Protein backbone atom coordinates (compact mmCIF):
# COMPACT_ATOMS: atom_id res chain seq x y z
CA UNK A 1 0.00 0.00 0.00
CA UNK A 2 1.46 3.33 -1.06
CA UNK A 3 1.89 6.03 1.52
CA UNK A 4 -0.38 9.05 1.31
CA UNK A 5 1.53 12.34 1.07
CA UNK A 6 1.73 14.15 4.36
CA UNK A 7 -0.84 16.93 4.54
CA UNK A 8 0.77 20.08 5.86
CA UNK A 9 -0.79 23.17 7.36
CA UNK A 10 0.90 26.45 6.35
CA UNK A 11 -0.08 28.26 9.56
CA UNK A 12 2.71 28.31 12.15
CA UNK A 13 0.62 27.68 15.25
CA UNK A 14 3.63 28.11 17.56
CA UNK A 15 4.06 31.75 16.64
CA UNK A 16 0.40 32.52 17.22
CA UNK A 17 -0.21 30.28 20.25
CA UNK A 18 3.11 29.66 22.06
CA UNK A 19 1.25 28.66 25.24
CA UNK A 20 -1.10 26.16 23.57
CA UNK A 21 -1.96 22.90 25.29
CA UNK A 22 -0.22 21.06 22.44
CA UNK A 23 2.99 23.02 23.07
CA UNK A 24 2.81 22.48 26.84
CA UNK A 25 2.16 18.73 26.53
CA UNK A 26 4.94 18.20 23.99
CA UNK A 27 7.54 20.09 26.00
CA UNK A 28 6.49 18.41 29.25
CA UNK A 29 6.70 14.95 27.66
CA UNK A 30 10.09 15.51 26.05
CA UNK A 31 11.56 17.00 29.21
CA UNK A 32 10.44 14.03 31.32
CA UNK A 33 13.15 11.63 32.61
CA UNK A 34 11.65 9.01 30.29
CA UNK A 35 10.57 10.90 27.19
CA UNK A 36 7.05 10.42 25.85
CA UNK A 37 4.49 12.07 23.56
CA UNK A 38 0.73 12.02 24.08
CA UNK A 39 -0.79 9.78 21.36
CA UNK A 40 -3.93 11.92 21.13
CA UNK A 41 -1.83 14.32 19.03
CA UNK A 42 -1.36 11.71 16.31
CA UNK A 43 -4.66 12.84 14.82
CA UNK A 44 -4.12 15.89 12.68
CA UNK A 45 -5.35 15.83 9.06
CA UNK A 46 -2.41 13.71 7.90
CA UNK A 47 -2.64 11.45 10.94
CA UNK A 48 -6.33 10.82 10.24
CA UNK A 49 -5.49 9.70 6.70
CA UNK A 50 -2.63 7.47 7.86
CA UNK A 51 -4.75 5.84 10.56
CA UNK A 52 -7.46 5.01 8.01
CA UNK A 53 -4.71 3.36 5.94
CA UNK A 54 -3.47 1.41 8.97
CA UNK A 55 -6.95 -0.02 9.48
CA UNK A 56 -6.84 -1.33 5.91
CA UNK A 57 -3.46 -3.03 6.31
CA UNK A 58 -3.65 -6.84 5.97
CA UNK A 59 -1.63 -7.24 9.18
CA UNK A 60 -4.00 -5.03 11.20
CA UNK A 61 -6.55 -7.73 12.00
CA UNK A 62 -8.49 -5.68 14.58
CA UNK A 63 -10.57 -3.89 11.95
CA UNK A 64 -11.69 -7.00 10.09
CA UNK A 65 -12.43 -8.90 13.31
CA UNK A 66 -14.67 -6.19 14.72
CA UNK A 67 -16.20 -5.53 11.32
CA UNK A 68 -17.19 -9.21 11.23
CA UNK A 69 -18.93 -8.80 14.59
CA UNK A 70 -20.73 -5.65 13.50
CA UNK A 71 -21.88 -6.99 10.14
CA UNK A 72 -22.99 -10.41 11.41
CA UNK A 73 -24.16 -9.74 14.97
CA UNK A 74 -25.57 -6.20 15.00
CA UNK A 75 -29.13 -7.50 15.28
CA UNK A 76 -28.15 -9.52 18.36
CA UNK A 77 -26.40 -6.50 19.89
CA UNK A 78 -29.45 -4.32 19.20
CA UNK A 79 -31.65 -6.96 20.86
CA UNK A 80 -29.38 -6.93 23.91
CA UNK A 81 -29.77 -3.16 24.12
CA UNK A 82 -33.56 -3.42 23.96
CA UNK A 83 -33.65 -5.69 27.02
CA UNK A 84 -32.42 -2.77 29.11
CA UNK A 85 -33.95 0.32 27.49
CA UNK A 86 -36.58 1.29 24.93
CA UNK A 87 -35.36 4.79 24.09
CA UNK A 88 -31.89 6.16 24.68
CA UNK A 89 -28.94 8.10 23.32
CA UNK A 90 -26.11 6.28 21.54
CA UNK A 91 -22.84 8.09 22.30
CA UNK A 92 -19.75 6.85 20.48
CA UNK A 93 -16.34 7.80 21.84
CA UNK A 94 -13.72 8.19 19.11
CA UNK A 95 -16.23 7.58 16.34
CA UNK A 96 -13.79 7.72 13.43
CA UNK A 97 -15.59 7.20 10.13
CA UNK A 98 -18.32 5.07 11.81
CA UNK A 99 -17.73 2.35 9.21
CA UNK A 100 -18.26 -0.36 11.83
CA UNK A 101 -20.86 1.23 14.09
CA UNK A 102 -23.01 2.16 11.08
CA UNK A 103 -24.14 -1.48 10.90
CA UNK A 104 -25.35 -1.30 14.49
CA UNK A 105 -27.00 2.06 13.87
CA UNK A 106 -28.87 0.53 10.89
CA UNK A 107 -29.96 -2.48 12.95
CA UNK A 108 -31.39 -0.17 15.61
CA UNK A 109 -33.30 1.77 12.94
CA UNK A 110 -34.57 -1.50 11.47
CA UNK A 111 -36.03 -2.65 14.80
CA UNK A 112 -37.73 0.68 15.38
CA UNK A 113 -35.57 1.91 18.26
CA UNK A 114 -36.02 5.55 19.21
CA UNK A 115 -32.51 6.92 19.65
CA UNK A 116 -30.18 9.81 18.86
CA UNK A 117 -26.58 9.20 17.85
CA UNK A 118 -23.86 11.46 19.26
CA UNK A 119 -20.44 10.67 17.78
CA UNK A 120 -17.58 12.23 19.78
CA UNK A 121 -14.15 12.71 18.28
CA UNK A 122 -11.20 14.98 19.05
CA UNK A 123 -10.66 15.46 15.32
CA UNK A 124 -12.71 18.15 13.61
CA UNK A 125 -11.94 16.43 10.29
CA UNK A 126 -13.72 13.30 11.51
CA UNK A 127 -16.83 15.17 12.68
CA UNK A 128 -17.02 17.05 9.37
CA UNK A 129 -16.74 13.74 7.51
CA UNK A 130 -19.60 12.22 9.52
CA UNK A 131 -21.79 15.29 9.05
CA UNK A 132 -21.34 15.02 5.28
CA UNK A 133 -21.68 11.23 4.92
CA UNK A 134 -24.10 9.90 7.56
CA UNK A 135 -27.23 11.73 6.28
CA UNK A 136 -26.68 10.07 2.91
CA UNK A 137 -26.00 6.61 4.34
CA UNK A 138 -28.72 6.65 7.02
CA UNK A 139 -31.37 9.22 6.08
CA UNK A 140 -33.56 8.24 9.07
CA UNK A 141 -30.75 8.74 11.61
CA UNK A 142 -31.05 11.44 14.25
CA UNK A 143 -27.53 12.52 15.11
CA UNK A 144 -25.35 15.37 16.27
CA UNK A 145 -21.55 15.35 16.08
CA UNK A 146 -19.57 16.52 19.11
CA UNK A 147 -15.93 17.57 18.69
CA UNK A 148 -13.74 17.52 21.78
CA UNK A 149 -12.35 15.47 24.65
CA UNK A 150 -14.39 12.45 25.74
CA UNK A 151 -15.37 13.54 29.23
CA UNK A 152 -16.03 17.16 28.31
CA UNK A 153 -18.37 16.04 25.55
CA UNK A 154 -20.03 13.39 27.74
CA UNK A 155 -20.80 16.08 30.27
CA UNK A 156 -22.11 18.33 27.51
CA UNK A 157 -24.26 15.52 26.10
CA UNK A 158 -25.97 15.22 29.49
CA UNK A 159 -27.07 18.85 29.18
CA UNK A 160 -28.61 18.12 25.78
CA UNK A 161 -30.60 15.03 26.77
CA UNK A 162 -31.56 13.26 29.99
CA UNK A 163 -32.33 9.96 28.29
CA UNK A 164 -30.58 6.73 29.19
CA UNK A 165 -27.15 6.40 27.59
CA UNK A 166 -25.47 3.59 25.69
CA UNK A 167 -21.79 4.31 25.13
CA UNK A 168 -19.84 2.77 22.27
CA UNK A 169 -16.07 2.54 22.63
CA UNK A 170 -15.10 0.49 19.62
CA UNK A 171 -11.97 -0.61 17.82
CA UNK A 172 -10.07 -1.85 20.82
CA UNK A 173 -9.49 1.76 21.87
CA UNK A 174 -9.54 0.71 25.53
CA UNK A 175 -6.16 -0.79 24.70
CA UNK A 176 -4.74 2.69 24.16
CA UNK A 177 -4.48 2.90 27.96
CA UNK A 178 -2.12 1.07 30.28
CA UNK A 179 -4.00 -1.33 32.59
CA UNK A 180 -3.88 1.20 35.44
CA UNK A 181 -5.05 4.02 33.18
CA UNK A 182 -7.82 1.79 31.77
CA UNK A 183 -9.13 1.19 35.29
CA UNK A 184 -9.13 4.93 35.96
CA UNK A 185 -10.80 5.59 32.60
CA UNK A 186 -13.60 3.11 33.28
CA UNK A 187 -14.20 4.66 36.70
CA UNK A 188 -14.44 8.10 35.08
CA UNK A 189 -16.86 6.77 32.47
CA UNK A 190 -19.00 5.34 35.25
CA UNK A 191 -19.18 8.77 36.89
CA UNK A 192 -20.83 10.13 33.73
CA UNK A 193 -23.44 7.36 33.63
CA UNK A 194 -26.58 6.54 35.55
CA UNK A 195 -27.21 3.12 37.05
CA UNK A 196 -28.50 0.89 34.27
CA UNK A 197 -26.74 2.71 31.42
CA UNK A 198 -24.76 0.50 29.05
CA UNK A 199 -21.21 0.45 27.66
CA UNK A 200 -20.21 -1.57 24.58
CA UNK A 201 -16.43 -1.67 24.34
CA UNK A 202 -14.05 -3.61 22.13
CA UNK A 203 -11.09 -5.65 23.38
CA UNK A 204 -8.24 -7.08 21.36
CA UNK A 205 -7.67 -10.51 22.90
CA UNK A 206 -4.30 -12.08 23.67
CA UNK A 207 -3.13 -14.37 20.87
CA UNK A 208 0.11 -15.49 19.24
CA UNK A 209 2.70 -12.73 19.89
CA UNK A 210 3.88 -12.55 16.29
CA UNK A 211 0.37 -11.84 15.00
CA UNK A 212 0.13 -8.93 17.41
CA UNK A 213 3.57 -7.51 16.66
CA UNK A 214 2.98 -7.63 12.89
CA UNK A 215 -0.18 -5.55 13.38
CA UNK A 216 1.95 -2.68 14.71
CA UNK A 217 4.86 -3.13 12.31
CA UNK A 218 3.15 -3.51 8.94
CA UNK A 219 5.21 -4.33 5.88
CA UNK A 220 4.13 -1.14 4.08
CA UNK A 221 5.52 1.02 6.90
CA UNK A 222 2.29 2.93 7.44
CA UNK A 223 2.39 2.57 11.24
CA UNK A 224 5.96 3.87 11.12
CA UNK A 225 4.80 6.91 9.15
CA UNK A 226 1.91 7.40 11.57
CA UNK A 227 4.40 7.73 14.42
CA UNK A 228 6.77 9.96 12.48
CA UNK A 229 3.89 12.19 11.44
CA UNK A 230 3.64 13.44 15.02
CA UNK A 231 7.25 14.67 14.83
CA UNK A 232 6.41 16.39 11.54
CA UNK A 233 3.38 18.00 13.19
CA UNK A 234 5.57 19.28 16.04
CA UNK A 235 8.00 20.72 13.47
CA UNK A 236 5.22 22.41 11.58
CA UNK A 237 3.03 23.72 14.37
CA UNK A 238 5.58 24.34 17.12
CA UNK A 239 8.51 25.53 15.01
CA UNK A 240 10.68 22.55 15.94
CA UNK A 241 13.52 20.94 13.99
CA UNK A 242 13.21 17.16 14.40
CA UNK A 243 15.29 15.36 11.75
CA UNK A 244 13.14 12.30 11.04
CA UNK A 245 16.09 10.41 9.55
CA UNK A 246 17.75 10.41 12.96
CA UNK A 247 14.99 8.33 14.56
CA UNK A 248 13.80 4.76 14.11
CA UNK A 249 10.36 3.28 14.79
CA UNK A 250 10.56 0.39 17.26
CA UNK A 251 7.46 -1.64 18.30
CA UNK A 252 7.56 -4.28 21.06
CA UNK A 253 5.12 -6.83 22.52
CA UNK A 254 5.27 -8.56 25.92
CA UNK A 255 3.00 -11.63 25.80
CA UNK A 256 2.91 -11.96 29.61
CA UNK A 257 1.68 -8.45 30.37
CA UNK A 258 -0.20 -8.08 27.08
CA UNK A 259 1.42 -4.68 26.43
CA UNK A 260 2.27 -3.76 22.84
CA UNK A 261 4.24 -0.51 22.84
CA UNK A 262 5.73 1.75 20.17
CA UNK A 263 8.83 3.90 20.52
CA UNK A 264 10.88 6.23 18.38
CA UNK A 265 14.59 5.63 19.02
CA UNK A 266 17.17 8.39 18.66
CA UNK A 267 19.92 6.99 16.42
CA UNK A 268 22.53 9.44 17.68
CA UNK A 269 23.25 12.01 20.36
CA UNK A 270 21.44 15.14 19.19
CA UNK A 271 19.60 18.31 20.12
CA UNK A 272 16.10 19.26 19.01
CA UNK A 273 14.85 22.83 19.25
CA UNK A 274 11.21 23.72 19.87
CA UNK A 275 10.54 27.37 19.16
CA UNK A 276 13.18 29.87 20.17
CA UNK A 277 13.93 28.83 23.74
CA UNK A 278 13.39 25.07 24.26
CA UNK A 279 16.24 22.63 23.64
CA UNK A 280 15.71 18.88 24.05
CA UNK A 281 18.83 16.73 24.37
CA UNK A 282 18.78 13.11 23.18
CA UNK A 283 21.30 10.41 23.97
CA UNK A 284 22.16 7.82 21.35
CA UNK A 285 19.53 5.03 21.48
CA UNK A 286 17.26 7.03 23.81
CA UNK A 287 13.57 6.21 23.25
CA UNK A 288 10.47 8.38 22.98
CA UNK A 289 7.50 6.37 24.22
CA UNK A 290 4.71 6.92 21.68
CA UNK A 291 1.75 4.64 22.41
CA UNK A 292 0.47 1.42 23.95
CA UNK A 293 -2.00 -1.14 22.66
CA UNK A 294 -2.98 -3.39 25.56
CA UNK A 295 -4.25 -6.92 24.95
CA UNK A 296 -6.61 -8.73 27.33
CA UNK A 297 -7.82 -12.18 28.29
CA UNK A 298 -11.42 -12.85 29.46
CA UNK A 299 -10.55 -12.81 33.16
CA UNK A 300 -8.82 -9.45 32.84
CA UNK A 301 -11.81 -8.02 30.98
CA UNK A 302 -14.22 -9.01 33.75
CA UNK A 303 -11.86 -7.69 36.42
CA UNK A 304 -11.70 -4.35 34.59
CA UNK A 305 -15.51 -4.18 34.43
CA UNK A 306 -15.85 -4.80 38.17
CA UNK A 307 -13.15 -2.30 39.06
CA UNK A 308 -14.82 0.37 36.94
CA UNK A 309 -18.28 -0.10 38.45
CA UNK A 310 -19.83 -2.24 35.70
CA UNK A 311 -21.35 -5.71 35.47
CA UNK A 312 -20.69 -7.83 32.35
CA UNK A 313 -23.88 -8.52 30.37
CA UNK A 314 -22.84 -10.38 27.20
CA UNK A 315 -19.85 -10.73 24.86
CA UNK A 316 -19.76 -10.87 21.07
CA UNK A 317 -16.75 -12.58 19.43
CA UNK A 318 -15.46 -12.96 15.89
CA UNK A 319 -15.11 -16.49 14.50
CA UNK A 320 -11.37 -16.66 15.26
CA UNK A 321 -11.95 -15.47 18.83
CA UNK A 322 -9.32 -12.77 18.33
CA UNK A 323 -11.56 -9.85 19.33
CA UNK A 324 -14.50 -9.25 21.68
CA UNK A 325 -17.13 -6.52 21.89
CA UNK A 326 -18.29 -6.62 25.51
CA UNK A 327 -21.57 -5.17 26.77
CA UNK A 328 -21.43 -3.91 30.37
CA UNK A 329 -24.09 -2.31 32.54
CA UNK A 330 -23.41 0.45 35.05
CA UNK A 331 -24.16 -0.80 38.59
Coordinates of C-alpha atoms in Angstrom, one line a residue:
X1 CA 0.0 0.0 0.0
X2 CA 1.5 3.3 -1.1
X3 CA 1.9 6.0 1.5
X4 CA -0.4 9.0 1.3
X5 CA 1.5 12.3 1.1
X6 CA 1.7 14.2 4.4
X7 CA -0.8 16.9 4.5
X8 CA 0.8 20.1 5.9
X9 CA -0.8 23.2 7.4
X10 CA 0.9 26.4 6.4
X11 CA -0.1 28.3 9.6
X12 CA 2.7 28.3 12.1
X13 CA 0.6 27.7 15.2
X14 CA 3.6 28.1 17.6
X15 CA 4.1 31.8 16.6
X16 CA 0.4 32.5 17.2
X17 CA -0.2 30.3 20.2
X18 CA 3.1 29.7 22.1
X19 CA 1.3 28.7 25.2
X20 CA -1.1 26.2 23.6
X21 CA -2.0 22.9 25.3
X22 CA -0.2 21.1 22.4
X23 CA 3.0 23.0 23.1
X24 CA 2.8 22.5 26.8
X25 CA 2.2 18.7 26.5
X26 CA 4.9 18.2 24.0
X27 CA 7.5 20.1 26.0
X28 CA 6.5 18.4 29.2
X29 CA 6.7 15.0 27.7
X30 CA 10.1 15.5 26.0
X31 CA 11.6 17.0 29.2
X32 CA 10.4 14.0 31.3
X33 CA 13.1 11.6 32.6
X34 CA 11.6 9.0 30.3
X35 CA 10.6 10.9 27.2
X36 CA 7.1 10.4 25.8
X37 CA 4.5 12.1 23.6
X38 CA 0.7 12.0 24.1
X39 CA -0.8 9.8 21.4
X40 CA -3.9 11.9 21.1
X41 CA -1.8 14.3 19.0
X42 CA -1.4 11.7 16.3
X43 CA -4.7 12.8 14.8
X44 CA -4.1 15.9 12.7
X45 CA -5.4 15.8 9.1
X46 CA -2.4 13.7 7.9
X47 CA -2.6 11.4 10.9
X48 CA -6.3 10.8 10.2
X49 CA -5.5 9.7 6.7
X50 CA -2.6 7.5 7.9
X51 CA -4.8 5.8 10.6
X52 CA -7.5 5.0 8.0
X53 CA -4.7 3.4 5.9
X54 CA -3.5 1.4 9.0
X55 CA -6.9 0.0 9.5
X56 CA -6.8 -1.3 5.9
X57 CA -3.5 -3.0 6.3
X58 CA -3.7 -6.8 6.0
X59 CA -1.6 -7.2 9.2
X60 CA -4.0 -5.0 11.2
X61 CA -6.6 -7.7 12.0
X62 CA -8.5 -5.7 14.6
X63 CA -10.6 -3.9 12.0
X64 CA -11.7 -7.0 10.1
X65 CA -12.4 -8.9 13.3
X66 CA -14.7 -6.2 14.7
X67 CA -16.2 -5.5 11.3
X68 CA -17.2 -9.2 11.2
X69 CA -18.9 -8.8 14.6
X70 CA -20.7 -5.6 13.5
X71 CA -21.9 -7.0 10.1
X72 CA -23.0 -10.4 11.4
X73 CA -24.2 -9.7 15.0
X74 CA -25.6 -6.2 15.0
X75 CA -29.1 -7.5 15.3
X76 CA -28.1 -9.5 18.4
X77 CA -26.4 -6.5 19.9
X78 CA -29.5 -4.3 19.2
X79 CA -31.6 -7.0 20.9
X80 CA -29.4 -6.9 23.9
X81 CA -29.8 -3.2 24.1
X82 CA -33.6 -3.4 24.0
X83 CA -33.6 -5.7 27.0
X84 CA -32.4 -2.8 29.1
X85 CA -34.0 0.3 27.5
X86 CA -36.6 1.3 24.9
X87 CA -35.4 4.8 24.1
X88 CA -31.9 6.2 24.7
X89 CA -28.9 8.1 23.3
X90 CA -26.1 6.3 21.5
X91 CA -22.8 8.1 22.3
X92 CA -19.8 6.9 20.5
X93 CA -16.3 7.8 21.8
X94 CA -13.7 8.2 19.1
X95 CA -16.2 7.6 16.3
X96 CA -13.8 7.7 13.4
X97 CA -15.6 7.2 10.1
X98 CA -18.3 5.1 11.8
X99 CA -17.7 2.3 9.2
X100 CA -18.3 -0.4 11.8
X101 CA -20.9 1.2 14.1
X102 CA -23.0 2.2 11.1
X103 CA -24.1 -1.5 10.9
X104 CA -25.4 -1.3 14.5
X105 CA -27.0 2.1 13.9
X106 CA -28.9 0.5 10.9
X107 CA -30.0 -2.5 13.0
X108 CA -31.4 -0.2 15.6
X109 CA -33.3 1.8 12.9
X110 CA -34.6 -1.5 11.5
X111 CA -36.0 -2.7 14.8
X112 CA -37.7 0.7 15.4
X113 CA -35.6 1.9 18.3
X114 CA -36.0 5.6 19.2
X115 CA -32.5 6.9 19.6
X116 CA -30.2 9.8 18.9
X117 CA -26.6 9.2 17.8
X118 CA -23.9 11.5 19.3
X119 CA -20.4 10.7 17.8
X120 CA -17.6 12.2 19.8
X121 CA -14.1 12.7 18.3
X122 CA -11.2 15.0 19.1
X123 CA -10.7 15.5 15.3
X124 CA -12.7 18.1 13.6
X125 CA -11.9 16.4 10.3
X126 CA -13.7 13.3 11.5
X127 CA -16.8 15.2 12.7
X128 CA -17.0 17.1 9.4
X129 CA -16.7 13.7 7.5
X130 CA -19.6 12.2 9.5
X131 CA -21.8 15.3 9.0
X132 CA -21.3 15.0 5.3
X133 CA -21.7 11.2 4.9
X134 CA -24.1 9.9 7.6
X135 CA -27.2 11.7 6.3
X136 CA -26.7 10.1 2.9
X137 CA -26.0 6.6 4.3
X138 CA -28.7 6.6 7.0
X139 CA -31.4 9.2 6.1
X140 CA -33.6 8.2 9.1
X141 CA -30.8 8.7 11.6
X142 CA -31.1 11.4 14.3
X143 CA -27.5 12.5 15.1
X144 CA -25.4 15.4 16.3
X145 CA -21.6 15.3 16.1
X146 CA -19.6 16.5 19.1
X147 CA -15.9 17.6 18.7
X148 CA -13.7 17.5 21.8
X149 CA -12.3 15.5 24.6
X150 CA -14.4 12.5 25.7
X151 CA -15.4 13.5 29.2
X152 CA -16.0 17.2 28.3
X153 CA -18.4 16.0 25.6
X154 CA -20.0 13.4 27.7
X155 CA -20.8 16.1 30.3
X156 CA -22.1 18.3 27.5
X157 CA -24.3 15.5 26.1
X158 CA -26.0 15.2 29.5
X159 CA -27.1 18.9 29.2
X160 CA -28.6 18.1 25.8
X161 CA -30.6 15.0 26.8
X162 CA -31.6 13.3 30.0
X163 CA -32.3 10.0 28.3
X164 CA -30.6 6.7 29.2
X165 CA -27.2 6.4 27.6
X166 CA -25.5 3.6 25.7
X167 CA -21.8 4.3 25.1
X168 CA -19.8 2.8 22.3
X169 CA -16.1 2.5 22.6
X170 CA -15.1 0.5 19.6
X171 CA -12.0 -0.6 17.8
X172 CA -10.1 -1.9 20.8
X173 CA -9.5 1.8 21.9
X174 CA -9.5 0.7 25.5
X175 CA -6.2 -0.8 24.7
X176 CA -4.7 2.7 24.2
X177 CA -4.5 2.9 28.0
X178 CA -2.1 1.1 30.3
X179 CA -4.0 -1.3 32.6
X180 CA -3.9 1.2 35.4
X181 CA -5.0 4.0 33.2
X182 CA -7.8 1.8 31.8
X183 CA -9.1 1.2 35.3
X184 CA -9.1 4.9 36.0
X185 CA -10.8 5.6 32.6
X186 CA -13.6 3.1 33.3
X187 CA -14.2 4.7 36.7
X188 CA -14.4 8.1 35.1
X189 CA -16.9 6.8 32.5
X190 CA -19.0 5.3 35.2
X191 CA -19.2 8.8 36.9
X192 CA -20.8 10.1 33.7
X193 CA -23.4 7.4 33.6
X194 CA -26.6 6.5 35.6
X195 CA -27.2 3.1 37.0
X196 CA -28.5 0.9 34.3
X197 CA -26.7 2.7 31.4
X198 CA -24.8 0.5 29.1
X199 CA -21.2 0.5 27.7
X200 CA -20.2 -1.6 24.6
X201 CA -16.4 -1.7 24.3
X202 CA -14.0 -3.6 22.1
X203 CA -11.1 -5.6 23.4
X204 CA -8.2 -7.1 21.4
X205 CA -7.7 -10.5 22.9
X206 CA -4.3 -12.1 23.7
X207 CA -3.1 -14.4 20.9
X208 CA 0.1 -15.5 19.2
X209 CA 2.7 -12.7 19.9
X210 CA 3.9 -12.5 16.3
X211 CA 0.4 -11.8 15.0
X212 CA 0.1 -8.9 17.4
X213 CA 3.6 -7.5 16.7
X214 CA 3.0 -7.6 12.9
X215 CA -0.2 -5.6 13.4
X216 CA 1.9 -2.7 14.7
X217 CA 4.9 -3.1 12.3
X218 CA 3.1 -3.5 8.9
X219 CA 5.2 -4.3 5.9
X220 CA 4.1 -1.1 4.1
X221 CA 5.5 1.0 6.9
X222 CA 2.3 2.9 7.4
X223 CA 2.4 2.6 11.2
X224 CA 6.0 3.9 11.1
X225 CA 4.8 6.9 9.2
X226 CA 1.9 7.4 11.6
X227 CA 4.4 7.7 14.4
X228 CA 6.8 10.0 12.5
X229 CA 3.9 12.2 11.4
X230 CA 3.6 13.4 15.0
X231 CA 7.2 14.7 14.8
X232 CA 6.4 16.4 11.5
X233 CA 3.4 18.0 13.2
X234 CA 5.6 19.3 16.0
X235 CA 8.0 20.7 13.5
X236 CA 5.2 22.4 11.6
X237 CA 3.0 23.7 14.4
X238 CA 5.6 24.3 17.1
X239 CA 8.5 25.5 15.0
X240 CA 10.7 22.5 15.9
X241 CA 13.5 20.9 14.0
X242 CA 13.2 17.2 14.4
X243 CA 15.3 15.4 11.8
X244 CA 13.1 12.3 11.0
X245 CA 16.1 10.4 9.5
X246 CA 17.7 10.4 13.0
X247 CA 15.0 8.3 14.6
X248 CA 13.8 4.8 14.1
X249 CA 10.4 3.3 14.8
X250 CA 10.6 0.4 17.3
X251 CA 7.5 -1.6 18.3
X252 CA 7.6 -4.3 21.1
X253 CA 5.1 -6.8 22.5
X254 CA 5.3 -8.6 25.9
X255 CA 3.0 -11.6 25.8
X256 CA 2.9 -12.0 29.6
X257 CA 1.7 -8.5 30.4
X258 CA -0.2 -8.1 27.1
X259 CA 1.4 -4.7 26.4
X260 CA 2.3 -3.8 22.8
X261 CA 4.2 -0.5 22.8
X262 CA 5.7 1.7 20.2
X263 CA 8.8 3.9 20.5
X264 CA 10.9 6.2 18.4
X265 CA 14.6 5.6 19.0
X266 CA 17.2 8.4 18.7
X267 CA 19.9 7.0 16.4
X268 CA 22.5 9.4 17.7
X269 CA 23.2 12.0 20.4
X270 CA 21.4 15.1 19.2
X271 CA 19.6 18.3 20.1
X272 CA 16.1 19.3 19.0
X273 CA 14.9 22.8 19.2
X274 CA 11.2 23.7 19.9
X275 CA 10.5 27.4 19.2
X276 CA 13.2 29.9 20.2
X277 CA 13.9 28.8 23.7
X278 CA 13.4 25.1 24.3
X279 CA 16.2 22.6 23.6
X280 CA 15.7 18.9 24.1
X281 CA 18.8 16.7 24.4
X282 CA 18.8 13.1 23.2
X283 CA 21.3 10.4 24.0
X284 CA 22.2 7.8 21.3
X285 CA 19.5 5.0 21.5
X286 CA 17.3 7.0 23.8
X287 CA 13.6 6.2 23.2
X288 CA 10.5 8.4 23.0
X289 CA 7.5 6.4 24.2
X290 CA 4.7 6.9 21.7
X291 CA 1.8 4.6 22.4
X292 CA 0.5 1.4 23.9
X293 CA -2.0 -1.1 22.7
X294 CA -3.0 -3.4 25.6
X295 CA -4.3 -6.9 25.0
X296 CA -6.6 -8.7 27.3
X297 CA -7.8 -12.2 28.3
X298 CA -11.4 -12.9 29.5
X299 CA -10.5 -12.8 33.2
X300 CA -8.8 -9.4 32.8
X301 CA -11.8 -8.0 31.0
X302 CA -14.2 -9.0 33.8
X303 CA -11.9 -7.7 36.4
X304 CA -11.7 -4.3 34.6
X305 CA -15.5 -4.2 34.4
X306 CA -15.9 -4.8 38.2
X307 CA -13.1 -2.3 39.1
X308 CA -14.8 0.4 36.9
X309 CA -18.3 -0.1 38.4
X310 CA -19.8 -2.2 35.7
X311 CA -21.3 -5.7 35.5
X312 CA -20.7 -7.8 32.3
X313 CA -23.9 -8.5 30.4
X314 CA -22.8 -10.4 27.2
X315 CA -19.9 -10.7 24.9
X316 CA -19.8 -10.9 21.1
X317 CA -16.7 -12.6 19.4
X318 CA -15.5 -13.0 15.9
X319 CA -15.1 -16.5 14.5
X320 CA -11.4 -16.7 15.3
X321 CA -11.9 -15.5 18.8
X322 CA -9.3 -12.8 18.3
X323 CA -11.6 -9.8 19.3
X324 CA -14.5 -9.3 21.7
X325 CA -17.1 -6.5 21.9
X326 CA -18.3 -6.6 25.5
X327 CA -21.6 -5.2 26.8
X328 CA -21.4 -3.9 30.4
X329 CA -24.1 -2.3 32.5
X330 CA -23.4 0.5 35.1
X331 CA -24.2 -0.8 38.6

